[in-house]
Amino acid sequence: MSASPRNVVNQVRDAGRTQVVIIGGGINGIAAFRDLALQGVEVVLVERGDFASGASAASSHMVHGGIRYLENGEFRLVRESVRERNDLLKTAPHFVRPLKTTVPIYSFWSGLLQAPMKFVFGRKGKPAERGAALIKVGLTMYDLFVGPTRRTPWHRFRGRAASLRELPRLNPDIKFTATYFDASMHDPERLALDVLTDGIKSNRSAHALNYVEATGFTGDGVTVRDLVSGEEFALAADVVVNATGPWADLTNAALGTPTRFMGGTKGSHIVLDNPELVAATGGREIFFEHSDGRIVLIYPLKGRAMVGTTDIEADPSEPARCTEQEVDYFLDLINDVFPDVAVSRDEIVYRFSGIRPLPASDESNNAQISRDYRVVVDSSRGIPLVTLVGGKWTTFRSLGETLSNVVLDLVGAPRAISTRGRPIGGGRDFPTTRRARGVWLRSRVPGSGTRGSVLLDRYGTRAAHVWRVLEDHDDVPILGDRLSTWELAWMVDHEHIVHLSDVVMRRTDLAFTGSVSRELLDDIARTLAKFLDWDDERTNDEIAATIDELRDAHGVELDADLDAEAAHA
Ligand SMILES: Cc1cc2nc3c(=O)[nH]c(=O)nc-3n(C[C@H](O)[C@H](O)[C@H](O)COP(=O)(O)OP(=O)(O)OC[C@H]3O[C@@H](n4cnc5c(N)ncnc54)[C@H](O)[C@@H]3O)c2cc1C
């Protein structure tokens, strides 16, 4: 077994300096980290929670061009997003797949006059109801943006009868449906981890530390605190990058450089265990305008229906939570689109919420705040402080490159290689057809049955390595084909596991799919205890903390009183 992630913290502490410190291990900090590591730059990333546990864990799981942003005139962003989406379908096919998306449409003309006014005169206010003609114009433009890198089919319109034949549970009041393709990212936290791992593997002087917080500025670097040991230490650097997303202003304040760059809004989702609703979607994302003009979605994912999202002003110093009013809103929108599918609150197995890292804006309509990003350099205090403002999931690679270019200039280092087209983690040589998948499973994880398939979905082609570890040890199932003891050992060795919640919320989809029981938590915790040297007190603390987090942040109630020892016996 290799050392725990805390040994890497000690190594960084003992070295005491690096070229670049990146604060924030969401997807954008991680993307910049990988890019800089690949250029041979010494870089340390510090993340105060787990990697990809902030806004990056709260997305709608879409890798999308952002058809909606056309309406706001953000053509540059749409062009970049579509290109990145198409690239990710090739570089990360293990986690990014084409997503068939259908828009139910209730009128022909509505919104057509208002929309050009918005483009041309910058008209503000509530988005107009989007009728078929406007959606047709938008989708045609969207298709044209795809250009020669097209990896997905052109959009298609259907009349009422044909639409209802395809999706018979749709609201019969529809006049048309429009169907186009974007991409789905079904395991964002795992994709982020793959990008991070690629960065670490590429450069011996690239280190990434989770549960380490940047707490202040020293004049020639930052102070950081290891949130596991409580130890604080200084880390000198030539450049500090603030990639803390919605918390960018709070971080700059902690570094003694107050800014007012950010104006993030909260968005929530619910996940429902309702097979009828999942079936009603016909396996597609249903993407539509709700009565308040917001674009919302119902999205079949992992055998569940994910429903989102809201767009509400938020204070990043408070935890983002999905409220009961938001749940009402979601149940209402489901009823609008699939009026005869019965849905109840009891079927919600998971809720999640996050703050979008949007720029400060005086825009009265949150949906119209720019989704584009920018990089701000402040060289007034000795070493440069580089702040990232904005940035979606979809554009992480190009954003990482842009941010890295600014840093390379500041440290006087050349760009050695580009990340464009570079396979990500287990996306390398990933079998994308059913036949290729069968061949891969038979040749690389022979005799593994459905367990091999689960591993291939979770790790991409790195599953072959995981399987060898399981075969070489006395591996015992913890949850059927979905989890086993030596898989946890592998995660401890390779995936920066510090807390029990890392496993259930971000390394697996157990929490997302509503598969966590109190007994399962106990079993995972006691297995992790062996590999991470936790004593009974630490193990029980981990279980209690995870139960609290599942309840408070995700609306999941587990039996907290169950005696851990008794449950395990
Ligand atoms: C509801 C919602 C839906 C979305 N849907 C989509 C979508 O479908 N597609 C898409 O492309 N984008 C989507 N986005 C946008 C996307 O998720 C975010 O823009 C992106 O994840 C931001 O990543 P980031 O790395 O900049 O920020 P974050 O992921 O928030 O990372 C910042 C990190 O900084 C850490 N941090 C803060 N302070 C400190 C400190 N002092 N020291 C150390 N670490 C610190 C935080 O813990 C956090 O992990 C959505 C966002 C939301 C909220």
Short mmCIF file of N, CA and C in Angstrom, two decimals, residues 224-319:
data_model
loop_
_atom_site.label_atom_id
_atom_site.label_comp_id
_atom_site.label_asym_id
_atom_site.label_seq_id
_atom_site.Cartn_x
_atom_site.Cartn_y
_atom_site.Cartn_z
N VAL A 224 -1.09 27.96 4.46
CA VAL A 224 -2.14 26.95 4.25
C VAL A 224 -2.32 26.15 5.53
N ARG A 225 -3.54 25.63 5.70
CA ARG A 225 -3.79 24.80 6.88
C ARG A 225 -4.27 23.43 6.46
N ASP A 226 -3.60 22.40 7.00
CA ASP A 226 -4.04 21.03 6.79
C ASP A 226 -5.26 20.80 7.69
N LEU A 227 -6.43 20.64 7.09
CA LEU A 227 -7.65 20.56 7.88
C LEU A 227 -7.82 19.21 8.57
N VAL A 228 -6.94 18.25 8.28
CA VAL A 228 -6.99 16.97 9.00
C VAL A 228 -6.15 17.07 10.28
N SER A 229 -4.93 17.57 10.17
CA SER A 229 -4.05 17.65 11.36
C SER A 229 -4.20 18.98 12.09
N GLY A 230 -4.71 19.99 11.41
CA GLY A 230 -4.81 21.33 12.00
C GLY A 230 -3.52 22.13 11.84
N GLU A 231 -2.49 21.50 11.28
CA GLU A 231 -1.20 22.18 11.15
C GLU A 231 -1.24 23.27 10.07
N GLU A 232 -0.62 24.42 10.38
CA GLU A 232 -0.55 25.52 9.41
C GLU A 232 0.90 25.70 8.99
N PHE A 233 1.14 25.97 7.72
CA PHE A 233 2.50 26.23 7.28
C PHE A 233 2.52 27.18 6.08
N ALA A 234 3.70 27.75 5.85
CA ALA A 234 3.85 28.71 4.75
C ALA A 234 4.33 27.99 3.50
N LEU A 235 3.86 28.47 2.36
CA LEU A 235 4.29 27.89 1.09
C LEU A 235 4.65 29.06 0.17
N ALA A 236 5.96 29.21 -0.09
CA ALA A 236 6.40 30.30 -0.95
C ALA A 236 6.17 29.92 -2.42
N ALA A 237 5.92 30.96 -3.26
CA ALA A 237 5.66 30.68 -4.68
C ALA A 237 6.00 31.92 -5.50
N ASP A 238 6.14 31.72 -6.83
CA ASP A 238 6.35 32.86 -7.72
C ASP A 238 5.01 33.46 -8.15
N VAL A 239 3.98 32.61 -8.21
CA VAL A 239 2.64 33.07 -8.62
C VAL A 239 1.60 32.32 -7.78
N VAL A 240 0.55 33.06 -7.38
CA VAL A 240 -0.58 32.42 -6.69
C VAL A 240 -1.81 32.54 -7.60
N VAL A 241 -2.49 31.43 -7.80
CA VAL A 241 -3.71 31.44 -8.62
C VAL A 241 -4.90 31.19 -7.71
N ASN A 242 -5.88 32.08 -7.79
CA ASN A 242 -7.12 31.90 -7.05
C ASN A 242 -8.16 31.32 -8.00
N ALA A 243 -8.38 30.00 -7.88
CA ALA A 243 -9.39 29.32 -8.73
C ALA A 243 -10.48 28.78 -7.82
N THR A 244 -10.96 29.64 -6.93
CA THR A 244 -11.93 29.14 -5.94
C THR A 244 -13.37 29.41 -6.37
N GLY A 245 -13.59 29.58 -7.64
CA GLY A 245 -14.95 29.63 -8.19
C GLY A 245 -15.81 30.65 -7.47
N PRO A 246 -16.98 30.22 -6.97
CA PRO A 246 -17.90 31.18 -6.34
C PRO A 246 -17.31 31.85 -5.11
N TRP A 247 -16.24 31.28 -4.57
CA TRP A 247 -15.63 31.84 -3.35
C TRP A 247 -14.45 32.76 -3.67
N ALA A 248 -14.26 33.13 -4.93
CA ALA A 248 -13.05 33.88 -5.33
C ALA A 248 -12.88 35.17 -4.53
N ASP A 249 -13.98 35.91 -4.30
CA ASP A 249 -13.85 37.16 -3.52
C ASP A 249 -13.49 36.87 -2.07
N LEU A 250 -14.10 35.84 -1.51
CA LEU A 250 -13.80 35.51 -0.11
C LEU A 250 -12.34 35.09 0.03
N THR A 251 -11.83 34.38 -0.95
CA THR A 251 -10.43 33.95 -0.92
C THR A 251 -9.52 35.18 -1.02
N ASN A 252 -9.83 36.07 -1.96
CA ASN A 252 -9.00 37.28 -2.09
C ASN A 252 -9.02 38.09 -0.81
N ALA A 253 -10.18 38.15 -0.15
CA ALA A 253 -10.26 38.88 1.13
C ALA A 253 -9.34 38.22 2.15
N ALA A 254 -9.35 36.88 2.19
CA ALA A 254 -8.48 36.17 3.14
C ALA A 254 -7.00 36.41 2.82
N LEU A 255 -6.71 36.65 1.53
CA LEU A 255 -5.33 36.92 1.12
C LEU A 255 -4.98 38.40 1.29
N GLY A 256 -5.93 39.20 1.78
CA GLY A 256 -5.68 40.62 2.03
C GLY A 256 -5.85 41.49 0.80
N THR A 257 -6.53 40.97 -0.24
CA THR A 257 -6.76 41.74 -1.47
C THR A 257 -8.25 41.71 -1.80
N PRO A 258 -9.05 42.53 -1.11
CA PRO A 258 -10.50 42.45 -1.33
C PRO A 258 -10.88 42.75 -2.78
N THR A 259 -11.80 41.96 -3.33
CA THR A 259 -12.29 42.18 -4.70
C THR A 259 -13.80 42.02 -4.68
N ARG A 260 -14.44 42.51 -5.77
CA ARG A 260 -15.88 42.28 -5.93
C ARG A 260 -16.14 41.78 -7.34
N PHE A 261 -15.49 40.66 -7.63
CA PHE A 261 -15.60 40.10 -8.98
C PHE A 261 -16.86 39.24 -9.16
N MET A 262 -17.31 38.59 -8.06
CA MET A 262 -18.26 37.49 -8.22
C MET A 262 -19.70 37.89 -7.90
N GLY A 263 -20.63 37.20 -8.51
CA GLY A 263 -22.06 37.40 -8.25
C GLY A 263 -22.82 36.11 -8.54
N GLY A 264 -22.37 35.03 -7.94
CA GLY A 264 -22.90 33.70 -8.27
C GLY A 264 -24.36 33.52 -7.90
N THR A 265 -25.02 32.62 -8.60
CA THR A 265 -26.41 32.27 -8.26
C THR A 265 -26.48 30.80 -7.90
N LYS A 266 -27.44 30.48 -7.04
CA LYS A 266 -27.59 29.09 -6.59
C LYS A 266 -28.46 28.30 -7.57
N GLY A 267 -28.08 27.07 -7.78
CA GLY A 267 -28.91 26.16 -8.56
C GLY A 267 -28.98 24.81 -7.87
N SER A 268 -30.18 24.23 -7.83
CA SER A 268 -30.36 22.93 -7.16
C SER A 268 -30.89 21.90 -8.13
N HIS A 269 -30.76 20.64 -7.72
CA HIS A 269 -31.33 19.52 -8.47
C HIS A 269 -31.90 18.52 -7.49
N ILE A 270 -32.86 17.72 -7.96
CA ILE A 270 -33.28 16.55 -7.19
C ILE A 270 -33.09 15.32 -8.07
N VAL A 271 -32.92 14.16 -7.40
CA VAL A 271 -32.79 12.89 -8.11
C VAL A 271 -33.93 12.00 -7.63
N LEU A 272 -34.73 11.50 -8.57
CA LEU A 272 -35.91 10.72 -8.19
C LEU A 272 -35.76 9.26 -8.61
N ASP A 273 -36.19 8.38 -7.72
CA ASP A 273 -36.27 6.97 -8.07
C ASP A 273 -37.72 6.72 -8.50
N ASN A 274 -38.00 6.96 -9.78
CA ASN A 274 -39.36 6.81 -10.31
C ASN A 274 -39.23 6.23 -11.72
N PRO A 275 -39.28 4.88 -11.82
CA PRO A 275 -39.04 4.23 -13.12
C PRO A 275 -39.99 4.72 -14.21
N GLU A 276 -41.23 5.09 -13.83
CA GLU A 276 -42.19 5.55 -14.83
C GLU A 276 -41.72 6.87 -15.46
N LEU A 277 -41.20 7.75 -14.62
CA LEU A 277 -40.69 9.03 -15.13
C LEU A 277 -39.46 8.81 -16.01
N VAL A 278 -38.58 7.91 -15.55
CA VAL A 278 -37.39 7.61 -16.35
C VAL A 278 -37.83 7.09 -17.72
N ALA A 279 -38.81 6.17 -17.72
CA ALA A 279 -39.28 5.59 -19.00
C ALA A 279 -39.93 6.67 -19.87
N ALA A 280 -40.64 7.62 -19.23
CA ALA A 280 -41.33 8.67 -20.00
C ALA A 280 -40.35 9.52 -20.81
N THR A 281 -39.13 9.65 -20.32
CA THR A 281 -38.14 10.48 -21.04
C THR A 281 -37.61 9.79 -22.30
N GLY A 282 -37.91 8.49 -22.43
CA GLY A 282 -37.42 7.77 -23.60
C GLY A 282 -35.89 7.77 -23.68
N GLY A 283 -35.24 7.88 -22.53
CA GLY A 283 -33.77 7.83 -22.51
C GLY A 283 -33.11 9.13 -22.92
N ARG A 284 -33.91 10.22 -23.07
CA ARG A 284 -33.31 11.51 -23.49
C ARG A 284 -33.41 12.53 -22.37
N GLU A 285 -32.64 13.56 -22.56
CA GLU A 285 -32.86 14.72 -21.71
C GLU A 285 -34.06 15.47 -22.26
N ILE A 286 -34.98 15.85 -21.38
CA ILE A 286 -36.09 16.72 -21.79
C ILE A 286 -35.74 18.10 -21.28
N PHE A 287 -35.61 19.04 -22.20
CA PHE A 287 -35.02 20.35 -21.92
C PHE A 287 -36.06 21.37 -22.35
N PHE A 288 -36.53 22.18 -21.44
CA PHE A 288 -37.67 23.02 -21.83
C PHE A 288 -37.77 24.27 -20.97
N GLU A 289 -38.70 25.12 -21.42
CA GLU A 289 -38.93 26.37 -20.72
C GLU A 289 -40.08 26.20 -19.76
N HIS A 290 -39.84 26.48 -18.49
CA HIS A 290 -40.92 26.40 -17.51
C HIS A 290 -41.71 27.71 -17.55
N SER A 291 -42.80 27.75 -16.79
CA SER A 291 -43.71 28.90 -16.89
C SER A 291 -43.05 30.23 -16.53
N ASP A 292 -41.95 30.20 -15.74
CA ASP A 292 -41.30 31.46 -15.38
C ASP A 292 -40.22 31.85 -16.39
N GLY A 293 -40.11 31.11 -17.50
CA GLY A 293 -39.15 31.47 -18.53
C GLY A 293 -37.80 30.79 -18.33
N ARG A 294 -37.59 30.11 -17.20
CA ARG A 294 -36.31 29.43 -16.99
C ARG A 294 -36.23 28.17 -17.82
N ILE A 295 -35.03 27.87 -18.29
CA ILE A 295 -34.83 26.62 -19.00
C ILE A 295 -34.50 25.55 -17.96
N VAL A 296 -35.25 24.48 -17.97
CA VAL A 296 -35.10 23.43 -16.95
C VAL A 296 -34.97 22.08 -17.64
N LEU A 297 -34.68 21.05 -16.87
CA LEU A 297 -34.44 19.75 -17.49
C LEU A 297 -34.89 18.59 -16.63
N ILE A 298 -35.26 17.51 -17.33
CA ILE A 298 -35.51 16.22 -16.71
C ILE A 298 -34.60 15.25 -17.46
N TYR A 299 -33.80 14.51 -16.72
CA TYR A 299 -32.65 13.89 -17.36
C TYR A 299 -32.46 12.48 -16.78
N PRO A 300 -32.63 11.44 -17.59
CA PRO A 300 -32.44 10.09 -17.05
C PRO A 300 -30.96 9.79 -16.87
N LEU A 301 -30.59 9.40 -15.68
CA LEU A 301 -29.17 9.20 -15.38
C LEU A 301 -29.06 8.08 -14.35
N LYS A 302 -28.32 7.05 -14.67
CA LYS A 302 -28.06 5.97 -13.73
C LYS A 302 -29.35 5.34 -13.20
N GLY A 303 -30.35 5.21 -14.06
CA GLY A 303 -31.61 4.58 -13.65
C GLY A 303 -32.49 5.49 -12.81
N ARG A 304 -32.12 6.74 -12.66
CA ARG A 304 -32.89 7.71 -11.89
C ARG A 304 -33.25 8.87 -12.80
N ALA A 305 -34.15 9.74 -12.31
CA ALA A 305 -34.46 10.96 -13.08
C ALA A 305 -33.91 12.16 -12.32
N MET A 306 -32.99 12.87 -12.95
CA MET A 306 -32.45 14.09 -12.33
C MET A 306 -33.24 15.28 -12.86
N VAL A 307 -33.66 16.15 -11.96
CA VAL A 307 -34.49 17.29 -12.35
C VAL A 307 -33.86 18.58 -11.83
N GLY A 308 -33.73 19.58 -12.69
CA GLY A 308 -33.16 20.85 -12.26
C GLY A 308 -33.51 21.92 -13.27
N THR A 309 -33.07 23.06 -13.10
CA THR A 309 -32.42 23.61 -11.95
C THR A 309 -32.96 25.01 -11.71
N THR A 310 -32.63 25.57 -10.59
CA THR A 310 -33.08 26.92 -10.24
C THR A 310 -31.95 27.92 -10.46
N ASP A 311 -32.21 29.18 -10.24
CA ASP A 311 -31.21 30.23 -10.50
C ASP A 311 -31.53 31.38 -9.55
N ILE A 312 -31.00 31.30 -8.33
CA ILE A 312 -31.43 32.18 -7.25
C ILE A 312 -30.21 32.89 -6.67
N GLU A 313 -30.35 34.18 -6.37
CA GLU A 313 -29.22 34.91 -5.78
C GLU A 313 -28.72 34.19 -4.53
N ALA A 314 -27.40 34.19 -4.33
CA ALA A 314 -26.87 33.38 -3.24
C ALA A 314 -25.69 34.06 -2.56
N ASP A 315 -25.50 33.75 -1.29
CA ASP A 315 -24.36 34.25 -0.53
C ASP A 315 -23.37 33.10 -0.36
N PRO A 316 -22.18 33.21 -0.99
CA PRO A 316 -21.26 32.08 -0.95
C PRO A 316 -20.71 31.77 0.44
N SER A 317 -20.94 32.69 1.41
CA SER A 317 -20.45 32.35 2.76
C SER A 317 -21.42 31.42 3.48
N GLU A 318 -22.59 31.17 2.86
CA GLU A 318 -23.56 30.22 3.43
C GLU A 318 -23.55 28.95 2.58
N PRO A 319 -23.77 27.78 3.20
CA PRO A 319 -23.83 26.56 2.38
C PRO A 319 -25.06 26.59 1.46
#
